[in-house]
Structures are given as structure tokens and as C-alpha cells.
PDB file of C-alpha atoms in Angstrom:
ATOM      1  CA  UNK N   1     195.394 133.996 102.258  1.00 41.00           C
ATOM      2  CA  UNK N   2     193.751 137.982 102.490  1.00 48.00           C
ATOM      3  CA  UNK N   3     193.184 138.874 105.606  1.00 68.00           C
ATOM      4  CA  UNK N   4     194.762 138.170 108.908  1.00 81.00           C
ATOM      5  CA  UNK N   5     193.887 138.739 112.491  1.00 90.00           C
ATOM      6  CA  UNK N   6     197.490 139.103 114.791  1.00 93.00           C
ATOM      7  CA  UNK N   7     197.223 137.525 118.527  1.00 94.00           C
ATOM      8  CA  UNK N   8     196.435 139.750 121.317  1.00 96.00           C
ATOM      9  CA  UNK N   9     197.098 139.454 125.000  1.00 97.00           C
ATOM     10  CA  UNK N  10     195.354 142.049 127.517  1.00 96.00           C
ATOM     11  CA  UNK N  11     196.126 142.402 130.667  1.00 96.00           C
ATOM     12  CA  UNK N  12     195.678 144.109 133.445  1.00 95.00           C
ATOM     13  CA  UNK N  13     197.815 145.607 136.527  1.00 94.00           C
ATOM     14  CA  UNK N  14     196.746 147.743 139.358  1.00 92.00           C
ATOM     15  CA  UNK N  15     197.356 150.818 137.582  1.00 93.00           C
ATOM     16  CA  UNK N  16     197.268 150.191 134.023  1.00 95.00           C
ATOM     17  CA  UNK N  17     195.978 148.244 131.332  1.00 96.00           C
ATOM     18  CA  UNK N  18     198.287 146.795 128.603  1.00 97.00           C
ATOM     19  CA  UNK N  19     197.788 145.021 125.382  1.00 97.00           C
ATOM     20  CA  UNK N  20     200.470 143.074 123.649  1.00 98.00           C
ATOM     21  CA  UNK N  21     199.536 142.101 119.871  1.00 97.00           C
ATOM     22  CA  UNK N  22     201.951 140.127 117.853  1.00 95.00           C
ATOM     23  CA  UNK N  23     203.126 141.722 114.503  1.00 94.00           C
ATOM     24  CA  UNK N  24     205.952 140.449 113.044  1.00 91.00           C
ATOM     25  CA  UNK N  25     207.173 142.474 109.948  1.00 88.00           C
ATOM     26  CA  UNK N  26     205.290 145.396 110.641  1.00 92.00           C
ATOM     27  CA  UNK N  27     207.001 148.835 111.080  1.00 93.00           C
ATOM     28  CA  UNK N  28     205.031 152.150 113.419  1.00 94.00           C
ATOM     29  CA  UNK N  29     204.226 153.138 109.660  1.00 94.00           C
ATOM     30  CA  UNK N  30     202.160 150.010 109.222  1.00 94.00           C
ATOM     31  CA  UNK N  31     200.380 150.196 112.412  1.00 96.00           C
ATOM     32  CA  UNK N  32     197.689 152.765 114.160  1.00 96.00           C
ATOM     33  CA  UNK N  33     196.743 153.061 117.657  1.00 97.00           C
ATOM     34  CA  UNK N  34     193.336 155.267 118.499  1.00 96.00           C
ATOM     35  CA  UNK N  35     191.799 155.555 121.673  1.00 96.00           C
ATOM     36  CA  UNK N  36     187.795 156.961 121.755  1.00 94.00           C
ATOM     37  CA  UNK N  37     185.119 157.257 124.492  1.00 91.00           C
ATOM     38  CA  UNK N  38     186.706 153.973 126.370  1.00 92.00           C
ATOM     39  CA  UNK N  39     187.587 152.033 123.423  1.00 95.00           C
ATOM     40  CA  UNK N  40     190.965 150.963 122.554  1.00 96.00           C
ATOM     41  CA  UNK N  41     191.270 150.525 118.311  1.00 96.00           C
ATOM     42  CA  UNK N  42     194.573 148.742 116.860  1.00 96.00           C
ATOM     43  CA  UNK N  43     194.588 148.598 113.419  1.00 95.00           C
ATOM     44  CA  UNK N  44     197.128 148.369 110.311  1.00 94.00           C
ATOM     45  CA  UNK N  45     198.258 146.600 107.478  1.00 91.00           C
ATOM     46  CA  UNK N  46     200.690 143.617 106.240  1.00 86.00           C
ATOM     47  CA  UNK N  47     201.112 143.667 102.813  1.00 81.00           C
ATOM     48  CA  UNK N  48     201.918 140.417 100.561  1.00 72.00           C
ATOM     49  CA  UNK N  49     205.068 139.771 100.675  1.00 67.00           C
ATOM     50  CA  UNK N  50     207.044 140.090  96.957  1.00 70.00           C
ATOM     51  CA  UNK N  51     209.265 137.301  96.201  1.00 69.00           C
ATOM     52  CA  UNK N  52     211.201 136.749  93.292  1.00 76.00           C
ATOM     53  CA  UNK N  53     210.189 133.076  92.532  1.00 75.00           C
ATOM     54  CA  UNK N  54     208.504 130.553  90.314  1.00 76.00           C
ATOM     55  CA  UNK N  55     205.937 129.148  92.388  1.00 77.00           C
ATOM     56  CA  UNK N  56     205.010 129.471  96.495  1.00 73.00           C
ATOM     57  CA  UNK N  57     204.539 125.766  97.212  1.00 77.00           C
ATOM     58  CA  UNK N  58     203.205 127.469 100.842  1.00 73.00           C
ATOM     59  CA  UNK N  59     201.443 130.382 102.366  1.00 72.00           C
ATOM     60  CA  UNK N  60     200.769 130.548 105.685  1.00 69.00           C
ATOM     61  CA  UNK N  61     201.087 133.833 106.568  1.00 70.00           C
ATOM     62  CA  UNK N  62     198.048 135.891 106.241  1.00 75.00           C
ATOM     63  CA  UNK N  63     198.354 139.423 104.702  1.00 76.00           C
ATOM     64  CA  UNK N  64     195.832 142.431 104.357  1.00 85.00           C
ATOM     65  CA  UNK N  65     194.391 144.690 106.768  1.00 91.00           C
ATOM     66  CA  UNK N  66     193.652 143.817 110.222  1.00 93.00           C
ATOM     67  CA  UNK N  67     191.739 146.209 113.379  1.00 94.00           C
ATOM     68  CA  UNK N  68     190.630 144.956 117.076  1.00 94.00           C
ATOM     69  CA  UNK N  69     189.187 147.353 118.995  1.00 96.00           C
ATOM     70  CA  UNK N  70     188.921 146.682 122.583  1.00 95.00           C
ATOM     71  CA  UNK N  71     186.557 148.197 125.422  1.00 95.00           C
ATOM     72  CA  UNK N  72     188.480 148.891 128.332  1.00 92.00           C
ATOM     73  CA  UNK N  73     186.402 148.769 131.702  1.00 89.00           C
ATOM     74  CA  UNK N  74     187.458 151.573 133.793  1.00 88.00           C
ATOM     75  CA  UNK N  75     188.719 155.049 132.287  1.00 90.00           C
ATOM     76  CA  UNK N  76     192.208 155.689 131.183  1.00 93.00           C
ATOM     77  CA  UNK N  77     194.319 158.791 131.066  1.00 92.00           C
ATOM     78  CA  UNK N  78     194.147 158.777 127.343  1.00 93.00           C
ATOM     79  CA  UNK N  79     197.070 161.783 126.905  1.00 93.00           C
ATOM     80  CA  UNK N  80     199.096 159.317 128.564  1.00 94.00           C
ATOM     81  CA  UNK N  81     198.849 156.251 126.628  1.00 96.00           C
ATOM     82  CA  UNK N  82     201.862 155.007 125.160  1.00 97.00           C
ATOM     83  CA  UNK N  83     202.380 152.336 122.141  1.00 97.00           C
ATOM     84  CA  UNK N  84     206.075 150.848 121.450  1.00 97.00           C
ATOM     85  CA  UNK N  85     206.449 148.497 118.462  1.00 96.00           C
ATOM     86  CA  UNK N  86     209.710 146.033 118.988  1.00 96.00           C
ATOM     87  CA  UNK N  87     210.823 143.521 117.822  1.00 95.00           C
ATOM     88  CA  UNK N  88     207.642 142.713 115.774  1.00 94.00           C
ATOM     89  CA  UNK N  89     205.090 142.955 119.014  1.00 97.00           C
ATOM     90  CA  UNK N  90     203.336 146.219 119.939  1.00 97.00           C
ATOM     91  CA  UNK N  91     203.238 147.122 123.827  1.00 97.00           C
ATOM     92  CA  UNK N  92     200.408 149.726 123.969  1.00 97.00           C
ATOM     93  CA  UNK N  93     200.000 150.883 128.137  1.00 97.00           C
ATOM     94  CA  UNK N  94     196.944 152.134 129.200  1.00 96.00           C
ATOM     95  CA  UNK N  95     197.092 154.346 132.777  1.00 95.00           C
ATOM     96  CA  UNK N  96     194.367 154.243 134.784  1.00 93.00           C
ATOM     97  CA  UNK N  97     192.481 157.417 135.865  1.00 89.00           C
ATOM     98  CA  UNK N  98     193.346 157.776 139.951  1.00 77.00           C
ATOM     99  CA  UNK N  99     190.271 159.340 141.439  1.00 72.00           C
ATOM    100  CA  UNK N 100     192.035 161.477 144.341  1.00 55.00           C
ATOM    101  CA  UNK N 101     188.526 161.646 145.886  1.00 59.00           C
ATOM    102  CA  UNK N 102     188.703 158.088 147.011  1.00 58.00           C
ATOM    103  CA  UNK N 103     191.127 156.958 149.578  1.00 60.00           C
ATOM    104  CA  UNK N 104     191.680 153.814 151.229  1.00 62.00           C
ATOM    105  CA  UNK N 105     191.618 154.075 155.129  1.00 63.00           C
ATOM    106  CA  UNK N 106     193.542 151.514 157.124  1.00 70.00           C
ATOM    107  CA  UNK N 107     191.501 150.030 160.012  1.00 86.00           C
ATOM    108  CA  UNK N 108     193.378 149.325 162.876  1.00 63.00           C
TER     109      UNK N 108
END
């Protein structure tokens, strides 16, 4: 098969967004993170995979370029994003922008 679209979980905390996408094989060389006006862009390659052999009897995993792009609802400190590719799943961590002006007041 050409083409492939890898799993994605986003999430959400109080303070940050995160999105896990599943890329086994990959290496940081294969994969680009971009962040622009709100939108979070993952995109990369997996390229077919050479095997010495006579004949693949089965191919199930896909191959070819792949890029989600995600709008993220509130603003994020974009200089502070951070991506970490393990173990063949990409962590990318959004911060949220903390607006000092507003402040929670305790009623008592």
C-alpha cells in the first residue's frame, strides 16, 4: 500500500496540550513538527521497506508520506513547544499561553 495515515491521540491538560502519534520505524530525520497561526502540522515520511526476498506474500504496513495538521483552540507558547520521538511514538507538548491579566479570586 502508498500512503499511510499514523494514529493520533490529543489531549488536553490544564496547562498544555499534547499530541501522541504512533510511528514506529521512524527516526527525528523522518519526521517534522511546524507550528503556524494556531495550527499544529506533523508531517514525515516512511519509506518501503527493502527486503531481500522472492515474493511478500503480505503488506500491511502502509508506507509514503503522511501530514495531520491540527487546530489547537486556545494559544500556545509556540517557543516553548517541545517534540520527543521514542520508542517509535512522538510526544509533541503544547504550553498554554497564561494570561497574567486574569486571576481567579476565591470567594469566601
Amino acid at each position: 500500500p502508498s500512503g499511510w495515515t499514523p494514529p493520533v491521540d490529543v489531549f488536553e491538560t490544564p496547562d498544555r496540550y499534547v499530541v501522541v502519534v504512533e510511528l514506529p520505524g521512524l527516526t527525528q530525520d523522518d519526521v517534522q513538527v511546524q507550528h503556524h497561526e494556531g495550527r499544529l502540522t506533523i508531517s514525515g515520511v516512511r519509506r518501503e521497506r527493502e527486503s531481500p526476498c522472492e515474493q511478500f506474500h503480505r503488506i500491511e504496513r502502509g508506507h509514503g508520506s503522511f501530514s495531520r495538521t491540527f487546530q489547537l483552540p486556545v494559544p500556545v507558547e509556540a517557543e516553548r513547544i517541545t517534540a520527543d520521538l521514542r520508542d517509535g511514538v512522538l510526544t509533541v507538548t503544547c504550553p498554554k499561553i497564561v494570561d497574567a491579566s486574569t486571576r481567579r479570586i476565591q470567594v469566601g
